[in-house]
Coordinates of C-alpha atoms in Angstrom, one line a residue:
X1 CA 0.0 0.0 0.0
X2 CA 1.4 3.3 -1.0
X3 CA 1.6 6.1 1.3
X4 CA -0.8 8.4 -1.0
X5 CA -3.8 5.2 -1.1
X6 CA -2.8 4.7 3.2
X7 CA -3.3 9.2 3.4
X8 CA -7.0 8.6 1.8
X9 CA -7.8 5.7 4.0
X10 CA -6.9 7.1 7.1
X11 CA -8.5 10.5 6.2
X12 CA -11.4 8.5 5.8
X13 CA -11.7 7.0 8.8
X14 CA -11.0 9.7 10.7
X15 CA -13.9 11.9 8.7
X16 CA -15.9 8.5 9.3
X17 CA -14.9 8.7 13.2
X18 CA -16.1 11.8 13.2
X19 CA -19.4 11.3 12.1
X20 CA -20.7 8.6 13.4
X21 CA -19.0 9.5 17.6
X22 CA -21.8 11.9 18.4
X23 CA -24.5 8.7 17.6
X24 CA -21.7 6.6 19.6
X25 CA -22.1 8.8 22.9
X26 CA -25.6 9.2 22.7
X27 CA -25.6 5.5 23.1
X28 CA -23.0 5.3 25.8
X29 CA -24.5 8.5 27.9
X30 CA -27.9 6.5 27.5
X31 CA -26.7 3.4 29.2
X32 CA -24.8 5.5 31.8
X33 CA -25.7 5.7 35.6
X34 CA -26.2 8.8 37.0
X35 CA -23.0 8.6 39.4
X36 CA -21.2 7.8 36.7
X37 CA -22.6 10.1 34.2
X38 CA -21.6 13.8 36.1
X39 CA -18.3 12.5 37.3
X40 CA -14.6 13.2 36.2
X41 CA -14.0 9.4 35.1
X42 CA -15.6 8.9 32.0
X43 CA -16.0 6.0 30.5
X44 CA -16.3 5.1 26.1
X45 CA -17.2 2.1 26.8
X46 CA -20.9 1.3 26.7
X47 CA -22.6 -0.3 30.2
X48 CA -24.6 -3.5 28.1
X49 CA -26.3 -4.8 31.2
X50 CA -28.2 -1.1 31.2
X51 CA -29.7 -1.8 27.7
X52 CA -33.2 -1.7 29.9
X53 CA -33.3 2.0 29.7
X54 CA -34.5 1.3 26.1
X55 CA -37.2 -0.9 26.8
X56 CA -38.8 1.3 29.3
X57 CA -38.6 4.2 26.7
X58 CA -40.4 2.4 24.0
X59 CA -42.6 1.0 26.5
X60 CA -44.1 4.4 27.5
X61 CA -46.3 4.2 24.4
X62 CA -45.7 8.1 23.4
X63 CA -42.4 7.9 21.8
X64 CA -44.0 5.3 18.8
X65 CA -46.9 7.5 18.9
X66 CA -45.1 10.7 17.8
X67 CA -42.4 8.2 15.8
X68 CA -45.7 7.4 14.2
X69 CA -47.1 11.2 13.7
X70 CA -43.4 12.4 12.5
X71 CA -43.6 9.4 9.5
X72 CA -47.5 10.4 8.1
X73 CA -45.9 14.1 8.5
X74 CA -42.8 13.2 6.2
X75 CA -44.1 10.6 4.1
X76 CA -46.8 13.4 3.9
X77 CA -44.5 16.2 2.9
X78 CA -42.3 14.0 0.4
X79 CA -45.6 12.7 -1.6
X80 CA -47.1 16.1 -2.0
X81 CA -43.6 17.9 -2.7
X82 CA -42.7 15.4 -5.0
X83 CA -46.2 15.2 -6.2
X84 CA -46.3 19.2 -6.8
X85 CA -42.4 19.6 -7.8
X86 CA -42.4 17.5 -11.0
X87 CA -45.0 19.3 -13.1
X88 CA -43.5 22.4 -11.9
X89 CA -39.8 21.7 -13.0
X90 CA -40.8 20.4 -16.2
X91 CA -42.9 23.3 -17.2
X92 CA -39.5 25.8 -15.6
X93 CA -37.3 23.7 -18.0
X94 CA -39.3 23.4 -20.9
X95 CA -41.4 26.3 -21.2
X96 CA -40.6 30.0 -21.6
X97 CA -43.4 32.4 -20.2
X98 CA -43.6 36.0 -18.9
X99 CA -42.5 36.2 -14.8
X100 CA -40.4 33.1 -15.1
X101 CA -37.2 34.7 -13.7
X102 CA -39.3 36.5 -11.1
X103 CA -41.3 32.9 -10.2
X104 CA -37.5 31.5 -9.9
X105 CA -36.0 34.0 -7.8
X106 CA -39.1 33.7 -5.6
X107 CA -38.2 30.2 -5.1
X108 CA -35.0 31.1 -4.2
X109 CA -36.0 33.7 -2.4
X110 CA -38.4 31.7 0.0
X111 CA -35.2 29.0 1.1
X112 CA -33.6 32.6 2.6
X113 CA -36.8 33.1 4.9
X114 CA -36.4 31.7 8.5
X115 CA -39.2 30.2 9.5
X116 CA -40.0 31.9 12.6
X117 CA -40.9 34.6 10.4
X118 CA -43.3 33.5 8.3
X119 CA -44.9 31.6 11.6
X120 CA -47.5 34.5 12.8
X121 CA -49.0 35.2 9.0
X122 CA -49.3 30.9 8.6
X123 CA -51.1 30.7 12.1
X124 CA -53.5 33.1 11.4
X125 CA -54.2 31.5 8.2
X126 CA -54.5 27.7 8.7
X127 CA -56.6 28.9 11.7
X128 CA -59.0 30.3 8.9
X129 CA -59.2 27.0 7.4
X130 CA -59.3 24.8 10.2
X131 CA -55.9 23.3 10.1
X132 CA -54.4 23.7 13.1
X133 CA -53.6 20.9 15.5
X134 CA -53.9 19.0 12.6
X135 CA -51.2 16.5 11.0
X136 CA -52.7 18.5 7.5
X137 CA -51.7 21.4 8.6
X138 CA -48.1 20.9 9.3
X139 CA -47.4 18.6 6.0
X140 CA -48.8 21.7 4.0
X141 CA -46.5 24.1 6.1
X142 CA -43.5 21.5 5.3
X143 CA -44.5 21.5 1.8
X144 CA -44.5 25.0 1.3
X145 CA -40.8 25.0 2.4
X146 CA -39.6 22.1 0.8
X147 CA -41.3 22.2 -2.8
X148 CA -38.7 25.1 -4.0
X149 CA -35.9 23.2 -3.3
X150 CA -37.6 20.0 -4.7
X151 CA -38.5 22.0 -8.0
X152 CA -35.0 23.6 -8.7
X153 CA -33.5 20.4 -7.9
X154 CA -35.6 18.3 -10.7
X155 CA -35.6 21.7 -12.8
X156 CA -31.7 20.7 -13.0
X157 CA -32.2 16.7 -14.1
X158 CA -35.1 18.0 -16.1
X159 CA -32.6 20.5 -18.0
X160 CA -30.4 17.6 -19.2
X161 CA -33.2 15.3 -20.6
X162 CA -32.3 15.8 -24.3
X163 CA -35.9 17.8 -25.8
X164 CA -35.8 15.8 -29.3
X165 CA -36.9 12.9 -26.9
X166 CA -39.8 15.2 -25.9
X167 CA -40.3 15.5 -29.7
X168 CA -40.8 12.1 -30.5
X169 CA -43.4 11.7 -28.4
X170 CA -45.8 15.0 -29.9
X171 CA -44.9 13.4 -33.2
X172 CA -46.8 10.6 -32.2
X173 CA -49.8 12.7 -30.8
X174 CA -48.6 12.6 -27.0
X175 CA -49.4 15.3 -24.8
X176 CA -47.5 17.3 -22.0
X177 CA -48.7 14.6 -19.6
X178 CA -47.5 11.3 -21.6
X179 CA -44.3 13.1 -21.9
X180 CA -43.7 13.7 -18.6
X181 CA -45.2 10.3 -17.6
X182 CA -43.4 8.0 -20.1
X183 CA -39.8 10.2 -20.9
X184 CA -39.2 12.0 -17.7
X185 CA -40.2 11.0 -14.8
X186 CA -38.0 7.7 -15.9
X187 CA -35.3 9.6 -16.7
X188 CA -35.0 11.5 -14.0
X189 CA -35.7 9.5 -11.4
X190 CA -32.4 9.4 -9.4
X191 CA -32.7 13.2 -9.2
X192 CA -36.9 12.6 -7.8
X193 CA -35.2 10.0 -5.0
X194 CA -32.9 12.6 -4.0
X195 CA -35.2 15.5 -3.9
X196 CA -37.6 12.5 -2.0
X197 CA -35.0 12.5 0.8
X198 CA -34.7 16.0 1.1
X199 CA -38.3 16.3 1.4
X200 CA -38.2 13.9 4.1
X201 CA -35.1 14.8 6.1
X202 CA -36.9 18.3 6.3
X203 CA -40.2 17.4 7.4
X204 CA -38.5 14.7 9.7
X205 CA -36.7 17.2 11.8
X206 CA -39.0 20.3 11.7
X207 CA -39.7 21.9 15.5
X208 CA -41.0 25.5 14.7
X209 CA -44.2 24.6 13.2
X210 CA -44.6 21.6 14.5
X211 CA -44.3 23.1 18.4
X212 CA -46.6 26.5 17.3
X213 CA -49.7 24.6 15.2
X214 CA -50.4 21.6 17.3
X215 CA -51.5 21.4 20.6
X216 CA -53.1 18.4 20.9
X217 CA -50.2 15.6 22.3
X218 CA -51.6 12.7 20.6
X219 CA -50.6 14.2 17.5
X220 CA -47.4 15.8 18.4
X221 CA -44.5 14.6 16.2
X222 CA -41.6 13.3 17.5
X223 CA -39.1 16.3 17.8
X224 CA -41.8 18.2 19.9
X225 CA -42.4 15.2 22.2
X226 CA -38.7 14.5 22.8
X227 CA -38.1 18.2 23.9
X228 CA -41.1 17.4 26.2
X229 CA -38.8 15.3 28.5
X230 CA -36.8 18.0 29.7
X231 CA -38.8 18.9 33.0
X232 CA -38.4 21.8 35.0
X233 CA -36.9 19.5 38.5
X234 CA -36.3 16.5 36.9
X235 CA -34.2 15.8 33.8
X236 CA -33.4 12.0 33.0
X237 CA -30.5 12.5 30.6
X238 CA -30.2 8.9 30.0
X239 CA -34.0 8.4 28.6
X240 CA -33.6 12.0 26.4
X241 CA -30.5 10.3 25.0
X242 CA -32.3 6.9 24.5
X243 CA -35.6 8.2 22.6
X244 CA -32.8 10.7 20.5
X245 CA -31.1 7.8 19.2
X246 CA -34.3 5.8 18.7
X247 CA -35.2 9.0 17.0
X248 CA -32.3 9.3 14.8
X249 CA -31.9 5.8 13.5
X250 CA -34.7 5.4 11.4
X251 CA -33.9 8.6 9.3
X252 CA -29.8 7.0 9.4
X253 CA -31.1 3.6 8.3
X254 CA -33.7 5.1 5.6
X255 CA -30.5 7.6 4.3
X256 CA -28.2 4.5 3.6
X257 CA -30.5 2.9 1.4
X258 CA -30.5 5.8 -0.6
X259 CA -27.4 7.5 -0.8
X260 CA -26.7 6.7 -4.3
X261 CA -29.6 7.6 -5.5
X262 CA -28.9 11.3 -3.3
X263 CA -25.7 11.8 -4.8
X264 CA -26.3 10.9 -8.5
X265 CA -29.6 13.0 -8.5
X266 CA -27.7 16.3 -6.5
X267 CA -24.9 15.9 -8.8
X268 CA -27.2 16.0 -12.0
X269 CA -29.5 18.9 -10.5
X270 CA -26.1 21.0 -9.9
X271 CA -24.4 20.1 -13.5
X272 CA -27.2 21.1 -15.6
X273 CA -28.9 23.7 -13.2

């Protein structure tokens, strides 16, 4: 092994190190006792015979409730941004029409809002249209943020589908709609996973919204529950890091499946963007 090919591997594991040790102590500092926990002699190593403390987590009932409510609210999010982003990419990519640099900058514009801003004008209007302390409510709020980035994303794979293929198909009587169905949608559909996970990811770890539209706790997604175990005299570190990590390692295990699909799709929406 050379010493350029041992560099690269060690940089990699030390980037790889770095990564994954935060998820590493949350599982340690989870299976920690208390007298162990605040004191100078800290241990990396992992107490196995503590493993109980997830049990009595998951057992509790509300932390697979609001695992539940944070999935319909992503899955949620993902469909309709995906759902909405596609149409609207193809007709940014293929069609010329008056406003279209102003309807792109406004998408750009929106991703530089925070969203405690825009958090007074949205309450007073989903409470117009009954939707708050609804799951409804927060995937269209999550939507609203997520379907610009979704759009310009696509706009970019869209971009390099070659048009004579678009061509064919209105030679042979198809409309907008078989085109998109048949030609790009197929083609581009590394670039519609990665946008997908995006979508997701976002509405996955959303607070804001989530902790200012619903009050009802039986709908309360999972990042508004978990800060919900910091009391005001009591704080059990150990069962915060415990539902955290329980918390995390769907959205970890649901990223490796489709890393490739992320990085092909980002790299196509940034070369032809």
């Amino acid at each position: 092994m050379t010493w350029g090919v041992s560099a690269r591997v060690i940089a990699v594991l030390v980037i790889l190190g770095l990564a994954t040790f935060p998820i590493y102590w949350m599982f340690v500092t989870a299976l920690t006792p208390n007298a162990q926990l605040y004191s100078p002699n800290v241990t990396l190593l992992p107490d196995l015979s503590r493993l109980s403390v997830f049990a009595e987590v998951i057992q509790d009932g509300e932390l697979v409730r609001w695992l539940v409510n944070s999935f319909i609210v992503a899955a949620g999010t993902t469909v309709l941004s995906i759902g909405l982003g596609v149409p609207l990419a193809y007709a940014l990519s293929r069609y010329r029409f008056k406003g279209m640099l102003v309807l792109v900058l406004a998408l750009l514009f929106t991703q530089m809002l925070p969203e405690a801003l825009l958090v007074v004008p949205l309450f007073a209007l989903f409470g117009q249209f009954d939707l708050l302390n609804t799951l409804q409510g927060l995937i269209l709020a999550n939507t609203a943020f997520a379907l610009p980035v979704v759009a310009l994303i696509l706009k970019g794979a869209v971009d390099g589908v070659p048009r004579e293929l678009d061509e064919a198909v209105r030679v042979d009587g198809g409309r907008p709609l078989t085109i998109l169905g048949r030609i790009i949608v197929p083609l581009i559909a590394p670039a519609i996973a990665a946008a997908a996970v995006i979508a997701f990811f976002s509405a996955w770890n959303e607070f804001v919204f989530a902790v200012t539209f619903v009050f009802d706790k039986s709908i309360q997604p999972a990042t508004v529950g978990l800060a919900g175990f910091i009391g005001e005299q009591n704080v059990s570190t150990q069962s915060i890091m415990a539902a955290s990590l329980l918390f995390t390692l769907p959205a970890i295990i649901f990223y490796m499946f489709v890393q490739r699909f992320v990085v092909s799709g980002m790299t196509a929406g940034a070369v032809k963007g």
